[in-house]
Amino acid sequence: MQNAPVSIPKVLILCTGNSCRSQMAEELLRSAAAGRMEVFSAGSKSAGYVHPKAIEVMKENGHDISSFESEHLEKYLNAGIDTVITVCDNAQESCPVFPGSVKTYHWAFEDPAHATGTDDEVLAEFRRIRDQISLVFGAFAAGFIQGTEK
């Protein structure tokens, strides 16, 4: 008798513009989860582009998000999402109800797109947020993997 195939959970990371934080989180979670979950990102008011500085700081750590697209969350309303993670307060407030039994998490990060100062200072803010996101989503992936290996 064969075991039923195990479905891979689908995780959607939401932000307002889907141009910085959610894009970085999508790539970092996808990498940390190592194929154990499908990861997507979207915005409640999609900006239509991925911020160049987000692309730059991710590339510094070996992650290429230059081909990512900024998408609207409506694309995922009927996509069988299992988990929704909001990474900004605005997205949490405007998050729609997804059909089915969806787990939700909210981890707010400051928006590096609002950073001011010299180019180096702005890049430092993007790096700081990238590193915070990496810690949180790395821990989330590790907990998920540990829970599935029992």
PDB file of C-alpha atoms in Angstrom:
ATOM      1  CA  MET A   1       0.000   0.000   0.000  1.00  0.00           C
ATOM      2  CA  GLN A   2       1.429   3.368  -1.007  1.00  0.00           C
ATOM      3  CA  ASN A   3       1.406   6.427   1.194  1.00  0.00           C
ATOM      4  CA  ALA A   4      -0.588   9.392  -0.045  1.00  0.00           C
ATOM      5  CA  PRO A   5       1.623  12.130  -1.469  1.00  0.00           C
ATOM      6  CA  VAL A   6       2.476  14.811   1.053  1.00  0.00           C
ATOM      7  CA  SER A   7       1.302  18.223  -0.047  1.00  0.00           C
ATOM      8  CA  ILE A   8       3.733  21.079   0.260  1.00  0.00           C
ATOM      9  CA  PRO A   9       2.249  24.019   2.152  1.00  0.00           C
ATOM     10  CA  LYS A  10       1.775  27.296   0.297  1.00  0.00           C
ATOM     11  CA  VAL A  11       2.913  30.421   2.120  1.00  0.00           C
ATOM     12  CA  LEU A  12       1.979  33.942   1.024  1.00  0.00           C
ATOM     13  CA  ILE A  13       3.938  36.899   2.366  1.00  0.00           C
ATOM     14  CA  LEU A  14       1.981  40.151   2.239  1.00  0.00           C
ATOM     15  CA  CYS A  15       3.091  43.746   2.350  1.00  0.00           C
ATOM     16  CA  THR A  16       1.521  46.937   1.074  1.00  0.00           C
ATOM     17  CA  GLY A  17       3.592  47.571  -2.058  1.00  0.00           C
ATOM     18  CA  ASN A  18       5.284  44.195  -2.529  1.00  0.00           C
ATOM     19  CA  SER A  19       8.473  45.974  -3.567  1.00  0.00           C
ATOM     20  CA  CYS A  20      10.939  45.467  -0.660  1.00  0.00           C
ATOM     21  CA  ARG A  21      10.194  43.570   2.548  1.00  0.00           C
ATOM     22  CA  SER A  22       7.873  40.915   1.158  1.00  0.00           C
ATOM     23  CA  GLN A  23      10.167  40.315  -1.816  1.00  0.00           C
ATOM     24  CA  MET A  24      13.182  39.811   0.447  1.00  0.00           C
ATOM     25  CA  ALA A  25      11.138  37.608   2.794  1.00  0.00           C
ATOM     26  CA  GLU A  26       9.872  35.487  -0.099  1.00  0.00           C
ATOM     27  CA  GLU A  27      13.382  34.688  -1.286  1.00  0.00           C
ATOM     28  CA  LEU A  28      14.839  34.204   2.191  1.00  0.00           C
ATOM     29  CA  LEU A  29      12.030  31.863   3.290  1.00  0.00           C
ATOM     30  CA  ARG A  30      12.126  29.934   0.018  1.00  0.00           C
ATOM     31  CA  SER A  31      15.867  29.431   0.460  1.00  0.00           C
ATOM     32  CA  ALA A  32      15.645  28.500   4.154  1.00  0.00           C
ATOM     33  CA  ALA A  33      12.753  26.091   3.569  1.00  0.00           C
ATOM     34  CA  ALA A  34      14.783  24.244   0.931  1.00  0.00           C
ATOM     35  CA  GLY A  35      11.832  23.019  -1.137  1.00  0.00           C
ATOM     36  CA  ARG A  36       9.613  22.108   1.810  1.00  0.00           C
ATOM     37  CA  MET A  37       7.103  24.873   1.080  1.00  0.00           C
ATOM     38  CA  GLU A  38       5.962  26.977  -1.843  1.00  0.00           C
ATOM     39  CA  VAL A  39       6.515  30.655  -1.113  1.00  0.00           C
ATOM     40  CA  PHE A  40       4.905  33.652  -2.802  1.00  0.00           C
ATOM     41  CA  SER A  41       4.617  37.360  -2.062  1.00  0.00           C
ATOM     42  CA  ALA A  42       2.075  39.997  -2.957  1.00  0.00           C
ATOM     43  CA  GLY A  43       0.863  43.435  -1.998  1.00  0.00           C
ATOM     44  CA  SER A  44      -2.426  45.002  -1.036  1.00  0.00           C
ATOM     45  CA  LYS A  45      -1.463  47.960  -3.251  1.00  0.00           C
ATOM     46  CA  SER A  46       1.165  46.442  -5.504  1.00  0.00           C
ATOM     47  CA  ALA A  47       3.888  48.930  -6.497  1.00  0.00           C
ATOM     48  CA  GLY A  48       4.469  47.198  -9.824  1.00  0.00           C
ATOM     49  CA  TYR A  49       8.239  46.898  -9.354  1.00  0.00           C
ATOM     50  CA  VAL A  50      10.883  45.454  -7.043  1.00  0.00           C
ATOM     51  CA  HIS A  51      12.957  48.172  -5.381  1.00  0.00           C
ATOM     52  CA  PRO A  52      16.477  48.338  -6.891  1.00  0.00           C
ATOM     53  CA  LYS A  53      18.104  48.597  -3.463  1.00  0.00           C
ATOM     54  CA  ALA A  54      16.292  45.454  -2.289  1.00  0.00           C
ATOM     55  CA  ILE A  55      17.691  43.681  -5.343  1.00  0.00           C
ATOM     56  CA  GLU A  56      21.158  45.065  -4.571  1.00  0.00           C
ATOM     57  CA  VAL A  57      21.321  44.036  -0.911  1.00  0.00           C
ATOM     58  CA  MET A  58      19.889  40.594  -1.614  1.00  0.00           C
ATOM     59  CA  LYS A  59      22.502  40.048  -4.307  1.00  0.00           C
ATOM     60  CA  GLU A  60      25.186  40.803  -1.688  1.00  0.00           C
ATOM     61  CA  ASN A  61      24.072  37.642   0.135  1.00  0.00           C
ATOM     62  CA  GLY A  62      23.844  35.493  -2.976  1.00  0.00           C
ATOM     63  CA  HIS A  63      20.098  35.886  -3.594  1.00  0.00           C
ATOM     64  CA  ASP A  64      18.914  37.112  -6.984  1.00  0.00           C
ATOM     65  CA  ILE A  65      15.448  38.677  -6.864  1.00  0.00           C
ATOM     66  CA  SER A  66      15.919  40.757 -10.018  1.00  0.00           C
ATOM     67  CA  SER A  67      13.394  38.631 -11.921  1.00  0.00           C
ATOM     68  CA  PHE A  68      10.724  38.841  -9.186  1.00  0.00           C
ATOM     69  CA  GLU A  69       7.500  40.696  -9.947  1.00  0.00           C
ATOM     70  CA  SER A  70       5.377  42.873  -7.710  1.00  0.00           C
ATOM     71  CA  GLU A  71       1.947  41.229  -7.647  1.00  0.00           C
ATOM     72  CA  HIS A  72      -1.446  42.050  -6.170  1.00  0.00           C
ATOM     73  CA  LEU A  73      -2.791  39.773  -3.439  1.00  0.00           C
ATOM     74  CA  GLU A  74      -5.990  39.067  -5.405  1.00  0.00           C
ATOM     75  CA  LYS A  75      -3.951  36.675  -7.548  1.00  0.00           C
ATOM     76  CA  TYR A  76      -3.649  34.365  -4.535  1.00  0.00           C
ATOM     77  CA  LEU A  77      -7.151  34.511  -3.009  1.00  0.00           C
ATOM     78  CA  ASN A  78      -8.122  31.129  -4.509  1.00  0.00           C
ATOM     79  CA  ALA A  79      -4.657  29.612  -4.838  1.00  0.00           C
ATOM     80  CA  GLY A  80      -4.903  27.188  -1.903  1.00  0.00           C
ATOM     81  CA  ILE A  81      -2.756  29.275   0.440  1.00  0.00           C
ATOM     82  CA  ASP A  82      -2.131  27.567   3.800  1.00  0.00           C
ATOM     83  CA  THR A  83      -0.285  30.364   5.610  1.00  0.00           C
ATOM     84  CA  VAL A  84      -0.370  34.151   5.267  1.00  0.00           C
ATOM     85  CA  ILE A  85       2.396  36.219   6.818  1.00  0.00           C
ATOM     86  CA  THR A  86       2.085  39.999   6.863  1.00  0.00           C
ATOM     87  CA  VAL A  87       5.307  41.978   7.167  1.00  0.00           C
ATOM     88  CA  CYS A  88       3.844  45.463   7.577  1.00  0.00           C
ATOM     89  CA  ASP A  89       1.000  46.905   9.628  1.00  0.00           C
ATOM     90  CA  ASN A  90      -0.884  48.268   6.604  1.00  0.00           C
ATOM     91  CA  ALA A  91      -1.011  44.822   4.980  1.00  0.00           C
ATOM     92  CA  GLN A  92      -2.245  43.265   8.205  1.00  0.00           C
ATOM     93  CA  GLU A  93      -5.076  45.784   8.417  1.00  0.00           C
ATOM     94  CA  SER A  94      -6.131  45.252   4.795  1.00  0.00           C
ATOM     95  CA  CYS A  95      -5.570  41.501   4.633  1.00  0.00           C
ATOM     96  CA  PRO A  96      -8.653  39.797   3.188  1.00  0.00           C
ATOM     97  CA  VAL A  97     -10.093  36.574   4.500  1.00  0.00           C
ATOM     98  CA  PHE A  98      -8.671  33.619   2.624  1.00  0.00           C
ATOM     99  CA  PRO A  99     -10.882  30.585   2.052  1.00  0.00           C
ATOM    100  CA  GLY A 100     -10.249  27.496   4.134  1.00  0.00           C
ATOM    101  CA  SER A 101      -8.211  27.044   7.264  1.00  0.00           C
ATOM    102  CA  VAL A 102      -5.390  29.544   6.818  1.00  0.00           C
ATOM    103  CA  LYS A 103      -2.762  30.190   9.481  1.00  0.00           C
ATOM    104  CA  THR A 104      -1.822  33.853   9.847  1.00  0.00           C
ATOM    105  CA  TYR A 105       1.251  35.496  11.313  1.00  0.00           C
ATOM    106  CA  HIS A 106       2.224  39.143  11.572  1.00  0.00           C
ATOM    107  CA  TRP A 107       5.831  40.251  11.823  1.00  0.00           C
ATOM    108  CA  ALA A 108       6.158  43.970  11.083  1.00  0.00           C
ATOM    109  CA  PHE A 109       9.417  45.330   9.719  1.00  0.00           C
ATOM    110  CA  GLU A 110      10.219  48.970   9.032  1.00  0.00           C
ATOM    111  CA  ASP A 111      10.011  49.955   5.364  1.00  0.00           C
ATOM    112  CA  PRO A 112      13.545  50.579   4.080  1.00  0.00           C
ATOM    113  CA  ALA A 113      12.082  52.382   1.051  1.00  0.00           C
ATOM    114  CA  HIS A 114      11.374  55.306   3.403  1.00  0.00           C
ATOM    115  CA  ALA A 115      15.012  55.547   4.525  1.00  0.00           C
ATOM    116  CA  THR A 116      16.690  58.911   4.009  1.00  0.00           C
ATOM    117  CA  GLY A 117      20.276  60.060   3.953  1.00  0.00           C
ATOM    118  CA  THR A 118      23.247  59.293   1.785  1.00  0.00           C
ATOM    119  CA  ASP A 119      23.247  56.315  -0.543  1.00  0.00           C
ATOM    120  CA  ASP A 120      25.398  54.429   1.971  1.00  0.00           C
ATOM    121  CA  GLU A 121      22.965  55.229   4.799  1.00  0.00           C
ATOM    122  CA  VAL A 122      19.975  54.070   2.763  1.00  0.00           C
ATOM    123  CA  LEU A 123      21.780  50.861   1.772  1.00  0.00           C
ATOM    124  CA  ALA A 124      22.631  50.281   5.440  1.00  0.00           C
ATOM    125  CA  GLU A 125      18.909  50.477   6.264  1.00  0.00           C
ATOM    126  CA  PHE A 126      18.053  47.987   3.511  1.00  0.00           C
ATOM    127  CA  ARG A 127      20.749  45.650   4.871  1.00  0.00           C
ATOM    128  CA  ARG A 128      19.447  46.014   8.432  1.00  0.00           C
ATOM    129  CA  ILE A 129      15.905  45.097   7.381  1.00  0.00           C
ATOM    130  CA  ARG A 130      17.173  42.244   5.164  1.00  0.00           C
ATOM    131  CA  ASP A 131      19.094  40.826   8.121  1.00  0.00           C
ATOM    132  CA  GLN A 132      16.083  41.108  10.456  1.00  0.00           C
ATOM    133  CA  ILE A 133      13.878  39.368   7.902  1.00  0.00           C
ATOM    134  CA  SER A 134      16.507  36.664   7.435  1.00  0.00           C
ATOM    135  CA  LEU A 135      16.587  35.919  11.178  1.00  0.00           C
ATOM    136  CA  VAL A 136      12.805  35.750  11.574  1.00  0.00           C
ATOM    137  CA  PHE A 137      12.055  33.753   8.440  1.00  0.00           C
ATOM    138  CA  GLY A 138      15.067  31.493   8.968  1.00  0.00           C
ATOM    139  CA  ALA A 139      13.728  30.622  12.416  1.00  0.00           C
ATOM    140  CA  PHE A 140      10.230  30.088  10.983  1.00  0.00           C
ATOM    141  CA  ALA A 141      11.598  27.696   8.346  1.00  0.00           C
ATOM    142  CA  ALA A 142      13.744  25.851  10.892  1.00  0.00           C
ATOM    143  CA  GLY A 143      10.743  25.363  13.179  1.00  0.00           C
ATOM    144  CA  PHE A 144       8.631  24.138  10.286  1.00  0.00           C
ATOM    145  CA  ILE A 145      11.311  21.691   9.117  1.00  0.00           C
ATOM    146  CA  GLN A 146      11.871  20.406  12.646  1.00  0.00           C
ATOM    147  CA  GLY A 147       8.115  19.890  13.069  1.00  0.00           C
ATOM    148  CA  THR A 148       7.845  17.878   9.865  1.00  0.00           C
ATOM    149  CA  GLU A 149      10.763  15.580  10.674  1.00  0.00           C
ATOM    150  CA  LYS A 150       9.197  14.119  13.811  1.00  0.00           C
TER     151      LYS A 150
END
